[in-house]
Coordinates of C-alpha atoms in Angstrom, one line a residue:
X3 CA 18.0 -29.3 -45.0
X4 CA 15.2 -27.0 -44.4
X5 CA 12.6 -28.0 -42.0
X6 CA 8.8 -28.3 -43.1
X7 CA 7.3 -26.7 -40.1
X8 CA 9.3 -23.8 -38.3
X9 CA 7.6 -21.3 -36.2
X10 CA 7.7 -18.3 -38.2
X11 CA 5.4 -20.4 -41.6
X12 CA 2.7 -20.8 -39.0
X13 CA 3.3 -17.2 -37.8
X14 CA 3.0 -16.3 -41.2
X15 CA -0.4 -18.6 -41.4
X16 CA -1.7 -17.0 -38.9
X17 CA -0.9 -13.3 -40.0
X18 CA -1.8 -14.4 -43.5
X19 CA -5.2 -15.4 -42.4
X20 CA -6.5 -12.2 -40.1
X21 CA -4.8 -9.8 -43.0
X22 CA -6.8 -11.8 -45.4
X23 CA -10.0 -11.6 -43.3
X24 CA -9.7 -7.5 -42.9
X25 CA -9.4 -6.9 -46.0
X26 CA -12.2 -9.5 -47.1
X27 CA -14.7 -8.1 -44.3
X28 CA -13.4 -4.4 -44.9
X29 CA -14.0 -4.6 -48.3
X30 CA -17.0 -6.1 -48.0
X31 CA -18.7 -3.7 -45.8
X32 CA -17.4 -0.7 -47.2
X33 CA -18.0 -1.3 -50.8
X34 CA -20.9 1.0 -52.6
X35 CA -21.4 0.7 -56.2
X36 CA -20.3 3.9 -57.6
X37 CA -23.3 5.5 -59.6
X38 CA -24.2 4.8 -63.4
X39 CA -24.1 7.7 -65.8
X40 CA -27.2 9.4 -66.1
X41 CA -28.5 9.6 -69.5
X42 CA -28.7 12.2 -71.8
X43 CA -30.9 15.1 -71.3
X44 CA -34.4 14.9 -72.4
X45 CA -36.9 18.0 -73.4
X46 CA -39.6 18.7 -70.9
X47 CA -42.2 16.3 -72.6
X48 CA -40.0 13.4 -73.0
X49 CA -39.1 13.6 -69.4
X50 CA -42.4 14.0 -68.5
X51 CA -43.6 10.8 -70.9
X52 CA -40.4 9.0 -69.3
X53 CA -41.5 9.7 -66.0
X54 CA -45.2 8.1 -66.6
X55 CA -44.0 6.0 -68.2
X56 CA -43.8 1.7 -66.6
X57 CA -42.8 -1.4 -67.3
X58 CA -45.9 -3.5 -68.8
X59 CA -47.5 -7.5 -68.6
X60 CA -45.2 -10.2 -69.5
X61 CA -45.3 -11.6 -72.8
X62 CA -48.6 -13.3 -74.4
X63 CA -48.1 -17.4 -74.5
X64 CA -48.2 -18.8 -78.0
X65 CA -50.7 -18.5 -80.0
X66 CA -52.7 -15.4 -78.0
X67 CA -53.8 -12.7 -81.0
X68 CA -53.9 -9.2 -79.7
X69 CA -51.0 -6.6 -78.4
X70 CA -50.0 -5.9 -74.6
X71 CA -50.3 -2.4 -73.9
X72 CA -47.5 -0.3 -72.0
X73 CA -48.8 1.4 -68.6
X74 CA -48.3 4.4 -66.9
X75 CA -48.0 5.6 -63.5
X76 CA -50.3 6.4 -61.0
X77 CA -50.5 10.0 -58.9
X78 CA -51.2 10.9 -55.6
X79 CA -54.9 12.1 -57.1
X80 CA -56.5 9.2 -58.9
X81 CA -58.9 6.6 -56.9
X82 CA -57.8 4.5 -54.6
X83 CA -58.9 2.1 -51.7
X84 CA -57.3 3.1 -48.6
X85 CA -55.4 -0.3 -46.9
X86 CA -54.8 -0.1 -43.1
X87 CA -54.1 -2.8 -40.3
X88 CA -52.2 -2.9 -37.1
X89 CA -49.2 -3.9 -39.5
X90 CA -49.8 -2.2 -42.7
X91 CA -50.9 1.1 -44.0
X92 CA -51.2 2.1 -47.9
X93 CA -53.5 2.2 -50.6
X94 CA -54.7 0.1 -54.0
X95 CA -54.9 2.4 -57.1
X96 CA -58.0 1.7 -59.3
X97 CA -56.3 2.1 -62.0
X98 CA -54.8 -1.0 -62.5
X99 CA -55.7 -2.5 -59.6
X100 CA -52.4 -2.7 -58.2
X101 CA -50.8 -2.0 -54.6
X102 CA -48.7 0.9 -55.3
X103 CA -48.0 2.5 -51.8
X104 CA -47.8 0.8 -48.3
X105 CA -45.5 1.6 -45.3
X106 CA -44.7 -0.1 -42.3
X107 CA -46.3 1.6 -39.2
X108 CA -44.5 -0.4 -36.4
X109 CA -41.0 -0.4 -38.2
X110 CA -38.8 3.0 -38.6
X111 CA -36.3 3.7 -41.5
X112 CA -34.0 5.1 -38.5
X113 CA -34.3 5.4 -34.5
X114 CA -33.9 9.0 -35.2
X115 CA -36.8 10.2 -37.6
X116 CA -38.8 7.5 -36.5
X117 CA -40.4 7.9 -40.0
X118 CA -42.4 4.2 -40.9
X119 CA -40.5 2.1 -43.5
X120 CA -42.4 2.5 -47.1
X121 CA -41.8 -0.9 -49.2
X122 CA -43.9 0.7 -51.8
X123 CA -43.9 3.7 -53.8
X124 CA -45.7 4.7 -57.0
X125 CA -43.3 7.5 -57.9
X126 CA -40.2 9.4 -56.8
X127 CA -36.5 8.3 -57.3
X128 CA -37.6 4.7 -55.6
X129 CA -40.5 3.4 -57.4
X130 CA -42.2 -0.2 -56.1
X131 CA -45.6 -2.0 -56.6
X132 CA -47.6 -5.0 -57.4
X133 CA -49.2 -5.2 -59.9
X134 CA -51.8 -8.2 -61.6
X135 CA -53.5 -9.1 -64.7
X136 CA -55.1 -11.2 -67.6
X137 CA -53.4 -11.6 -71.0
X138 CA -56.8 -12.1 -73.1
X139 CA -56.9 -14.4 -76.2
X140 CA -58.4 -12.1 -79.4
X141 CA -60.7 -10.4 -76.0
X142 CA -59.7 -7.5 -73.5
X143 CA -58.5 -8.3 -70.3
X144 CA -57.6 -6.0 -67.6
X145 CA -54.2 -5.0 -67.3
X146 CA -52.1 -2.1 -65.4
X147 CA -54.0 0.4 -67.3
X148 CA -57.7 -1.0 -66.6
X149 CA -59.9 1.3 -64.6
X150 CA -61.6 -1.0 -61.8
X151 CA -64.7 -0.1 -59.9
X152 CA -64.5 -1.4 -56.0
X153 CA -67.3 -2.0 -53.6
X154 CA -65.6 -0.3 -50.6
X155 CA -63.3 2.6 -49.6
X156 CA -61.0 0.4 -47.6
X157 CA -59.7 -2.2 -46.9
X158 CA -59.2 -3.5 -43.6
X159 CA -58.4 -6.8 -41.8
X160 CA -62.4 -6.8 -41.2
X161 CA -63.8 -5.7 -44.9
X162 CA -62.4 -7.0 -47.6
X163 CA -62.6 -5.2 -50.9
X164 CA -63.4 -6.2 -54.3
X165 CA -62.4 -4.6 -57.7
X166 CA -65.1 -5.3 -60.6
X167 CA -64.3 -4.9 -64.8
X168 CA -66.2 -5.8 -67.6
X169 CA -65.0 -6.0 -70.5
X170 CA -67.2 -5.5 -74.1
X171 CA -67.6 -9.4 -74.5
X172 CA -69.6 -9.7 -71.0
X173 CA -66.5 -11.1 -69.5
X174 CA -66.5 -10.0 -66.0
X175 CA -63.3 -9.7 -63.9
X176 CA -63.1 -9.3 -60.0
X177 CA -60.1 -9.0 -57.8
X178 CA -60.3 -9.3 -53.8
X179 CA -58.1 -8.5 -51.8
X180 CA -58.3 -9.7 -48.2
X181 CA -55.6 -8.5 -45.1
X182 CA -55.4 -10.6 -42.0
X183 CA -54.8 -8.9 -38.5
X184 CA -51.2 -9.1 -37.4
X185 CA -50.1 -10.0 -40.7
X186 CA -48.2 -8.8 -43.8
X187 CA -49.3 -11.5 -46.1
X188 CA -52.2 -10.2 -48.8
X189 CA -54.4 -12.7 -50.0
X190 CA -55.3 -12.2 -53.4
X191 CA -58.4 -13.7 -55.3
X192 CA -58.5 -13.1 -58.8
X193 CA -62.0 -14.4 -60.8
X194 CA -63.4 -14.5 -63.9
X195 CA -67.0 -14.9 -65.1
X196 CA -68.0 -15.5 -68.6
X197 CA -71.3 -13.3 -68.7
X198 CA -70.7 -13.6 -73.0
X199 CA -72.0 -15.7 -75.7
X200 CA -68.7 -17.9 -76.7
X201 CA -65.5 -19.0 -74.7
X202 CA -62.4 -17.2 -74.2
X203 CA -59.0 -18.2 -73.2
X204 CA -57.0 -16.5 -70.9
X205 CA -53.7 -16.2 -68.7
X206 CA -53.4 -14.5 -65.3
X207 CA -50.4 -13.1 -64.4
X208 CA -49.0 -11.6 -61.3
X209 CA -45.9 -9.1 -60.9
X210 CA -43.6 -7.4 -58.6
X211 CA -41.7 -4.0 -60.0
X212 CA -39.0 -1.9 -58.8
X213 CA -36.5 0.8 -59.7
X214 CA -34.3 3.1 -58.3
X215 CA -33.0 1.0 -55.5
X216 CA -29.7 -0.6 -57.7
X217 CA -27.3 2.2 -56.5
X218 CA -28.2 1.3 -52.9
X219 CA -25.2 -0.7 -50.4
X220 CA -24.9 -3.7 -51.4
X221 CA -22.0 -6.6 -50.0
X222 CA -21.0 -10.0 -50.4
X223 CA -23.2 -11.2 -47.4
X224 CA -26.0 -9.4 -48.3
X225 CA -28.3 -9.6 -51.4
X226 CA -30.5 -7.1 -52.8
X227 CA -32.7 -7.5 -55.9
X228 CA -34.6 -10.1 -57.9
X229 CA -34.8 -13.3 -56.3
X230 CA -37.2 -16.9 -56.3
X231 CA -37.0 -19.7 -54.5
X232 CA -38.8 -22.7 -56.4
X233 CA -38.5 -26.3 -56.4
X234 CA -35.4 -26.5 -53.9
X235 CA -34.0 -24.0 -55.9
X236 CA -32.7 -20.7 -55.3
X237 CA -32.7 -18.3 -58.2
X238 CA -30.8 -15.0 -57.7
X239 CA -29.9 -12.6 -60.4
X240 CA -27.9 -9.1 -60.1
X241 CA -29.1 -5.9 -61.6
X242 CA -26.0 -6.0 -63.7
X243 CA -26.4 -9.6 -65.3
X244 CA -30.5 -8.2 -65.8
X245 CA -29.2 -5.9 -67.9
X246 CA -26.6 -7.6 -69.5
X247 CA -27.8 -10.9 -70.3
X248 CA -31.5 -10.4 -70.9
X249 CA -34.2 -12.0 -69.1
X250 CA -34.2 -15.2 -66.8
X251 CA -37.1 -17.7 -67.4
X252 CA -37.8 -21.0 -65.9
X253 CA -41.1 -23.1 -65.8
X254 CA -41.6 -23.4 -61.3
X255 CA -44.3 -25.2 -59.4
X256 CA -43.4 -25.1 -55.6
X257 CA -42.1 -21.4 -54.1
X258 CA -42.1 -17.6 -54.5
X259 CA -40.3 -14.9 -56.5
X260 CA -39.9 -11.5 -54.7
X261 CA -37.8 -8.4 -54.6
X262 CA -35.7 -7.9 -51.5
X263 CA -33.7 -5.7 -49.7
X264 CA -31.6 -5.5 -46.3
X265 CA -34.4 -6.0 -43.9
X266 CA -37.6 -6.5 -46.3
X267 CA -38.9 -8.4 -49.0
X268 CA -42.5 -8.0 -50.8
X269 CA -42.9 -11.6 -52.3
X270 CA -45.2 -13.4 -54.9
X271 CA -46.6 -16.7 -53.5
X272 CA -49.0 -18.6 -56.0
X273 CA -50.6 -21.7 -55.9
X274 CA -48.2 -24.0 -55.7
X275 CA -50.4 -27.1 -57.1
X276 CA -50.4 -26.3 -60.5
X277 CA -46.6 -25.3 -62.4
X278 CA -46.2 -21.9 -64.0
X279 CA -43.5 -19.2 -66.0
X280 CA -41.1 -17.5 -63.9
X281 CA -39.7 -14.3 -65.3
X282 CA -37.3 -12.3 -64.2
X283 CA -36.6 -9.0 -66.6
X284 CA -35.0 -5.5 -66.8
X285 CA -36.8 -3.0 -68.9
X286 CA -35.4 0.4 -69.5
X287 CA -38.3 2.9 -69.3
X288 CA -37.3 6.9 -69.7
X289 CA -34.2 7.4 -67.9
X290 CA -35.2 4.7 -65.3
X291 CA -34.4 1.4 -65.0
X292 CA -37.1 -1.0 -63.6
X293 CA -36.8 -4.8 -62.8
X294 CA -39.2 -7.5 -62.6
X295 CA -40.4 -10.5 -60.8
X296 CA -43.2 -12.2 -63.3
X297 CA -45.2 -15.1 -62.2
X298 CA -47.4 -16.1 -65.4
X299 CA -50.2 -19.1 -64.7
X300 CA -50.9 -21.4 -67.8
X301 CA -54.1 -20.3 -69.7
X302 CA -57.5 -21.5 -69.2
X303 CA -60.8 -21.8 -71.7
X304 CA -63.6 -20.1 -69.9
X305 CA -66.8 -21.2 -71.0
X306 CA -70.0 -18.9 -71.1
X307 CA -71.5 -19.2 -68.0
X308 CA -68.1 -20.6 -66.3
X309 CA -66.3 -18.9 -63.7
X310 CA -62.6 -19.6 -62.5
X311 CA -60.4 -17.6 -59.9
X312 CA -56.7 -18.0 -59.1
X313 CA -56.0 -17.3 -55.7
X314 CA -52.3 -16.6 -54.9
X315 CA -50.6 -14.5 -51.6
X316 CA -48.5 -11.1 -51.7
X317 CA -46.5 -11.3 -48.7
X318 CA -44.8 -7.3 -47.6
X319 CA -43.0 -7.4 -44.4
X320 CA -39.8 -7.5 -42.3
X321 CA -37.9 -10.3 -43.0
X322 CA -38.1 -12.5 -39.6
X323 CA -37.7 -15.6 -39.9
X324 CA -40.5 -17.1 -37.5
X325 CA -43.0 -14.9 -39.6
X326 CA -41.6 -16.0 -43.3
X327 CA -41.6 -19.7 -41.6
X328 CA -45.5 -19.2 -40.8
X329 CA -46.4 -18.1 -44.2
X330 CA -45.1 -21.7 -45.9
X331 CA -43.8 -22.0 -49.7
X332 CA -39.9 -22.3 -48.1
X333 CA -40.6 -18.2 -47.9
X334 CA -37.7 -18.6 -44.9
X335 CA -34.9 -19.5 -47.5
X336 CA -34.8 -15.5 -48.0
X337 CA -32.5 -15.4 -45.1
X338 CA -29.6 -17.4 -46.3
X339 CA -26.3 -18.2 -44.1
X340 CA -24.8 -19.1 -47.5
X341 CA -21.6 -21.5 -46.7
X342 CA -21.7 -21.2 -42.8
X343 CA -25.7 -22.1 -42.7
X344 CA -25.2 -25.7 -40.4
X345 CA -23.0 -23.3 -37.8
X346 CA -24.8 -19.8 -38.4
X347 CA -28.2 -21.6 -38.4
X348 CA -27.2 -23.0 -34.6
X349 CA -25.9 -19.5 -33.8
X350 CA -28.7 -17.8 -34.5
X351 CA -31.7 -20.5 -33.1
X352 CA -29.2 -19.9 -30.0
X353 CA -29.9 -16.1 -29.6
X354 CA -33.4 -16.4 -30.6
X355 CA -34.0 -18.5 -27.7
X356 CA -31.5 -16.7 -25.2
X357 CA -33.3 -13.5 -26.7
X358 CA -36.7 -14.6 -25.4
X359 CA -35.5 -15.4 -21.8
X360 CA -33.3 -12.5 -21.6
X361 CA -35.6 -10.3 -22.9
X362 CA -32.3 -8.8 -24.5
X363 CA -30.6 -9.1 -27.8
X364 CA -27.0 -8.0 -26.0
X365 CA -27.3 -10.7 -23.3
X366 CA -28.2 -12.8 -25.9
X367 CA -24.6 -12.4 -27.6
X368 CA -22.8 -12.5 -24.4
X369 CA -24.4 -16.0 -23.5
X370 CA -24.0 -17.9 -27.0
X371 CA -20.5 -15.9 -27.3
X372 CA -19.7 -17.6 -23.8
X373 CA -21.1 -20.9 -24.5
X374 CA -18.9 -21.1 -27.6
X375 CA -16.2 -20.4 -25.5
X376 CA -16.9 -23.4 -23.2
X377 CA -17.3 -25.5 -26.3
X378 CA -13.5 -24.6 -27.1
X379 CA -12.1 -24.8 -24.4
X380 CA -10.3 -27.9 -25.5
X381 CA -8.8 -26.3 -28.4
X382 CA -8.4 -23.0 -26.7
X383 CA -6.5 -24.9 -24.0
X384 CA -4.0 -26.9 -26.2
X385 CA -3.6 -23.4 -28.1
X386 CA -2.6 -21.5 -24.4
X387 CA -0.8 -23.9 -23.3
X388 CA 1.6 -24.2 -26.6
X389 CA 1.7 -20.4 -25.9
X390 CA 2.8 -20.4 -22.5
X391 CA 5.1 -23.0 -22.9
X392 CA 6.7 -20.9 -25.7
X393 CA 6.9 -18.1 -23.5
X394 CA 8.8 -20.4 -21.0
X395 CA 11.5 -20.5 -23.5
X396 CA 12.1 -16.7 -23.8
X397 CA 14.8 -16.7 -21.9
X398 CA 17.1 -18.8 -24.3
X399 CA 15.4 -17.6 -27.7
X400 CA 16.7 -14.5 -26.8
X401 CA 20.0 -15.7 -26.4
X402 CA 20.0 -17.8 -29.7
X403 CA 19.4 -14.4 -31.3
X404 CA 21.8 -12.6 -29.8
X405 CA 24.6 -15.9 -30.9
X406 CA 22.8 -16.3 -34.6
X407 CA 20.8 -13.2 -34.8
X408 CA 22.7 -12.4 -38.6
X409 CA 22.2 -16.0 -39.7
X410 CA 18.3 -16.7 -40.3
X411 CA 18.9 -20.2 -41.5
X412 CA 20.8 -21.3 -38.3
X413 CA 18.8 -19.8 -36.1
X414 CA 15.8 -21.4 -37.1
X415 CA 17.6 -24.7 -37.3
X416 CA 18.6 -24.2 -33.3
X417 CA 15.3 -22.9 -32.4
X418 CA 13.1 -25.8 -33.6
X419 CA 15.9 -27.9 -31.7
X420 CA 14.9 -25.8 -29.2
X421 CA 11.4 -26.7 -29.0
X422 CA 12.3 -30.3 -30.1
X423 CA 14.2 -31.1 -26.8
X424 CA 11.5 -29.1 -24.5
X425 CA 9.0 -30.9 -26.8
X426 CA 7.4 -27.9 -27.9
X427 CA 4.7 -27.6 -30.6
X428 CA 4.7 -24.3 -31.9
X429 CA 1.6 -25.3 -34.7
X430 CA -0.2 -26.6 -31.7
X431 CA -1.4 -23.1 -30.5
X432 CA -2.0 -21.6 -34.3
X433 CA -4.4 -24.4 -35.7
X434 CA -7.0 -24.0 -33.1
X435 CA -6.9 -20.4 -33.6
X436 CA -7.6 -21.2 -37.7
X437 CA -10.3 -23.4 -36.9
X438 CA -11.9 -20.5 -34.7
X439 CA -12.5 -18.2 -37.8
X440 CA -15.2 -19.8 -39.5
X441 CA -17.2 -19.4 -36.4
X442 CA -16.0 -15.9 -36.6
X443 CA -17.9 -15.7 -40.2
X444 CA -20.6 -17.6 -39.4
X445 CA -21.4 -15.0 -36.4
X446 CA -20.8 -11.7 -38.4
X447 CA -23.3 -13.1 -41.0
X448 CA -26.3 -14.0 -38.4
X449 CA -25.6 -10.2 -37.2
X450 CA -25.2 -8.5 -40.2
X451 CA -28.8 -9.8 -42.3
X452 CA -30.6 -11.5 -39.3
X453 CA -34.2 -8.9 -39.7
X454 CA -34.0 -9.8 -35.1
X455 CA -30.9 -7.3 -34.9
X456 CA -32.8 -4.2 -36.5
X457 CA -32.8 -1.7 -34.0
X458 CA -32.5 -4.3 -31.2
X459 CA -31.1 -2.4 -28.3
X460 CA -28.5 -3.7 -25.8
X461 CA -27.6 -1.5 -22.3
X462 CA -27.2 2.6 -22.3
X463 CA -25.8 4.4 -25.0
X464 CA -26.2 1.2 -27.6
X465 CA -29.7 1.4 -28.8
X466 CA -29.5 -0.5 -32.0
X467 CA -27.4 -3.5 -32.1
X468 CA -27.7 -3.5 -36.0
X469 CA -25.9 0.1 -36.4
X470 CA -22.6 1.1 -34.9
X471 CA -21.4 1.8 -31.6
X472 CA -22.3 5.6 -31.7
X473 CA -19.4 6.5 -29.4
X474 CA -17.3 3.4 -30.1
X475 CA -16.5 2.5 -26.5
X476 CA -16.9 -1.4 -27.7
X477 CA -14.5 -1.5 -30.5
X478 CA -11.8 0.5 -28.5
X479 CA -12.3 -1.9 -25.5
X480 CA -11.7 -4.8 -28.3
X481 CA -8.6 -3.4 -29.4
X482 CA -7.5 -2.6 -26.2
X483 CA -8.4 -6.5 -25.0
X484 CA -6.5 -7.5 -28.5
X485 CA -3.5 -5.7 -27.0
X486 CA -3.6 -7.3 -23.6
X487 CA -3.5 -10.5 -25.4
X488 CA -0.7 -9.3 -27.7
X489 CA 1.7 -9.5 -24.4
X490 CA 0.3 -12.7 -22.8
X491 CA 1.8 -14.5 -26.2
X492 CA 5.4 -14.9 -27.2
X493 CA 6.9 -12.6 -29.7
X494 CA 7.2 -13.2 -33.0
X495 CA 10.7 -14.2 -33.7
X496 CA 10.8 -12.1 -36.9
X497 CA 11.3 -8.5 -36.8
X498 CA 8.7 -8.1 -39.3
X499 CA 6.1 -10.7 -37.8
X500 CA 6.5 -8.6 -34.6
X501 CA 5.5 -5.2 -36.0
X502 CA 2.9 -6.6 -37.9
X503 CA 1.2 -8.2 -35.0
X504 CA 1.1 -4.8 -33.1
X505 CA -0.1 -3.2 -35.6
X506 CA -3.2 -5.7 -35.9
X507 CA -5.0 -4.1 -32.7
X508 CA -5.3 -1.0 -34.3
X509 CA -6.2 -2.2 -38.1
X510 CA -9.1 -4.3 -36.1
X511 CA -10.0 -1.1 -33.8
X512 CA -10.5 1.6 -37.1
X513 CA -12.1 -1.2 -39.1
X514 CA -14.7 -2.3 -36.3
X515 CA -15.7 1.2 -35.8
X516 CA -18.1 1.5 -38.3
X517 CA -19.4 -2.5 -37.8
X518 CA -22.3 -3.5 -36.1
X519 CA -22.5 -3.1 -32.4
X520 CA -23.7 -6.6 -32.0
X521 CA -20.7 -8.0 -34.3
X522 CA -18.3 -5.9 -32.1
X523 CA -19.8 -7.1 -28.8
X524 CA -19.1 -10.9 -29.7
X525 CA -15.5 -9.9 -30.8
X526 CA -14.7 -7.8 -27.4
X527 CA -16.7 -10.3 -25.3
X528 CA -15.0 -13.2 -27.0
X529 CA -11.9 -11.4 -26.7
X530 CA -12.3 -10.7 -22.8
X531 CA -12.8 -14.3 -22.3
X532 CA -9.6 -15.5 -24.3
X533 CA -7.4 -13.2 -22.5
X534 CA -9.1 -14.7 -18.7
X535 CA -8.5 -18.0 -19.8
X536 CA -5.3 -17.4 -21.2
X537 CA -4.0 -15.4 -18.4
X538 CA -5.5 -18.3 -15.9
X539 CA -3.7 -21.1 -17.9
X540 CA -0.5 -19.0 -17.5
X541 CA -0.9 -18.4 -13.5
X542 CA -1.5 -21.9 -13.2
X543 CA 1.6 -23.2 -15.8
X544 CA 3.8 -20.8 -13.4
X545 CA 4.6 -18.7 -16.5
X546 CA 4.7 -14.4 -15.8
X547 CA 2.2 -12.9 -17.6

């Protein structure tokens, strides 16, 4: 009769389980989408028409006469209003109205060029802007086309500016835009006035476009794309499933709907008293492929003489989680932990905090990564101590192999006797190893989308916590530390198991390479501090190390 628990299943467990997490992580942070076929070549004109070419307003409610017109692209020479704060620099397009190029002054695409991070472009192979509107009942109403008349030349924390159109009914249409200082969030006011003789009904409409960023790294942890947040509800939706299944529509009172990427995210926050139609859409334009965030408000009659505004926020900036807090409508749920959110949430409030008195994001990693420890030292104990005593019995597992070493079966049978009559658990010191990996996970997520590691530097040569170890001292200290913890443990008793298990410290070493310096300096630390209080646990058992 077999026996349910021997030494070498929960060897297996445990081998199954890092294996499985390489290859999970690996994957993950490796994978890039391979590129889409390009399309078939066009003449000069058509490339030229495709290349003006955008993505238009959302669809007319029921019952609005009249057509939506396609628009086109903007170029570096048409009007503009010049936008510039202490956090934002960029420009509105008077024609259409709409936000089509702003950077980031005090955030770099890389440490290297120091060039500022652009969230908006109105051409090139990334193209991203805002963009607003009016869908007009059987009356114009401006749309991405309309060219606006504004009372300044920019716009600045201290001067707001305001876009005037009239339309050939007397209807007269203003948008204001007004910037805050220290601040990424736009307000928006857009007003009507009926100046005509009868009423007119009308729906505003507010959108978000992009293209050219699908091809870009993308992994399980992180999510790049089209995404909302209404209603306690989170609404994501691939590039793929855009294009494959059409548009996604719901009817949302209470959020946003945005576009985001690894660090950033230009959102859509409307009023969130009255509900409204959520679009999310792919539209194929030329050889591009754009995707859209639509926030559509229900229609209103203006009467002559009336006016009515809607008054909504465009938030642009680095995804912080303090700052997306401050601006309300549950803007923070961009960051999401996913599973491990209770554990990663803890993780991460702890190295905010340890951050701000450290005045260190490294320090920061070394204190939480050393307060976990203390937390497990329970577990950790019972798990060395199974070790140790396993290591105690060396001696005469040896010579059980040497009397039974051709008959598997028996030998197993005489070693869990073994450990029966020196009441040894061997599963004692491999559970509390299993219940250490979702901390593991919960930690690599906080470091790998957490907008507070970007370019956070720790001591010397590591100058971006976010980005690798450029001469990988840290993950060939952590293999090296994975090795001295190799020989502090008992041997496998399988052949196999053993090479295996050597071979881990190198598998971990090449893949944590190219990882994160912060991830890597919570492995090594955490792996410095197992192997002290394993190696202390040992002296004091009496058991050679």
């Amino acid at each position: 009769m077999k026996h349910k628990h021997e030494p070498r299943d929960s060897r297996n467990l445990i081998i199954a389980a890092l294996v499985s997490m390489l290859i999970l992580i690996g994957y993950d942070y490796y994978q890039v989408k391979n590129q889409p076929p390009q399309a078939p070549s066009q003449t000069a004109t058509q490339q030229q028409e495709a290349e003006n070419a955008l993505p238009g307003a959302p669809e007319r409610p029921k019952g609005f006469t009249g057509a939506t017109r396609d628009i086109t692209a903007t170029s570096e020479k048409v009007e503009t209003v010049d936008v510039s704060s202490d956090v934002l620099s960029g420009r509105v397009a008077l024609k259409g109205g709409r936000i089509d190029k702003l950077f980031f002054p005090k955030f770099y695409d890389s440490l290297e060029t120091k060039n500022p991070v652009q969230i908006f472009s109105p051409s090139g192979s990334v193209v991203e802007f805002f963009e607003a509107g009016w869908l007009g009942d059987g009356t114009s109403a401006p749309d991405g086309n309309t060219q606006w008349q504004a009372d300044v030349d920019n716009l600045t924390p201290n001067m707001p500016a305001t876009l005037t159109w009239e339309n050939e009914d007397g209807v007269v249409f203003q948008r204001t835009y007004i910037l805050n200082e220290n601040d990424y969030t736009i307000q928006v006011v857009d007003g009507v006035t009926n100046n005509g003789t009868k009423p007119v009904r009308l729906s505003h409409y507010a959108q978000l476009h992009e293209s050219g960023k699908e091809n870009e790294r993308r992994s399980f942890y992180n999510f790049f794309g089209t995404e909302a947040y209404f209603d306690d509800n989170r609404t994501r939706v691939k590039y793929s499933e855009l294009k494959e299944d059409g548009p996604v529509t719901r009817t949302v009172r209470n959020g946003w709907a945005g576009i985001s990427d690894e660090y950033f995210l230009a959102a859509i926050v409307p009023d969130q008293s009255v509900e409204k139609q959520l679009t999310i859409r792919h539209t194929p334009v030329g050889q591009k492929n754009f995707y859209t965030v639509s926030v559509q408000e229900p229609s209103v009659k203006v009467m002559p003489g009336e006016y009515v505004e809607n008054s909504y926020r465009v938030y642009t900036g680095p995804k912080r989680y303090k700052r997306l807090e401050a601006v309300g409508a549950d803007l923070e749920k961009v960051v999401d932990f996913g599973w491990y959110h209770a554990i990663a949430k803890i993780f991460f409030d702890g190295l905010i905090y340890f951050n701000s008195m450290a005045g260190n994001m490294g320090m920061a990693i070394i204190i939480v990564t050393l307060l976990i420890k203390l937390a497990l030292i329970p577990l950790a104990n019972k798990s060395y101590k199974a070790m140790s005593e396993m290591k105690k019995l060396q001696p005469k597992m040896e010579q059980l192999r040497e009397r039974y070493g051709d008959d598997r079966e028996r030998f197993a049978q005489e070693m869990m006797a073994l450990y029966r009559h020196h009441k040894v658990n061997p599963m004692s010191g491999c559970w509390p190893m299993l219940i250490q990996i979702p901390i593991f996970f919960a930690f690599y997520k906080v470091i790998l989308i957490s907008f507070e590691f970007r370019h956070e530097p720790f001591l010397f040569w590591i100058q971006d916590l976010s980005a690798k170890d450029p001469y990988f001292v840290l993950p060939i200290l952590m293999g090296l530390t994975m090795v001295i913890q190799q020989k502090l443990n008992p041997p496998a008793a399988d052949p196999m198991q053993q090479k295996v298990l050597k071979f881990l410290p190198v598998m971990f070493t090449f893949l944590f390479l190219m990882f994160p310096a912060g991830l890597v300096l919570y492995w090594t630390t955490n792996s410095v501090l197992s192997v002290a209080q394993q190696y202390w646990i040992m002296r004091r058992m009496g058991v050679n190390a």
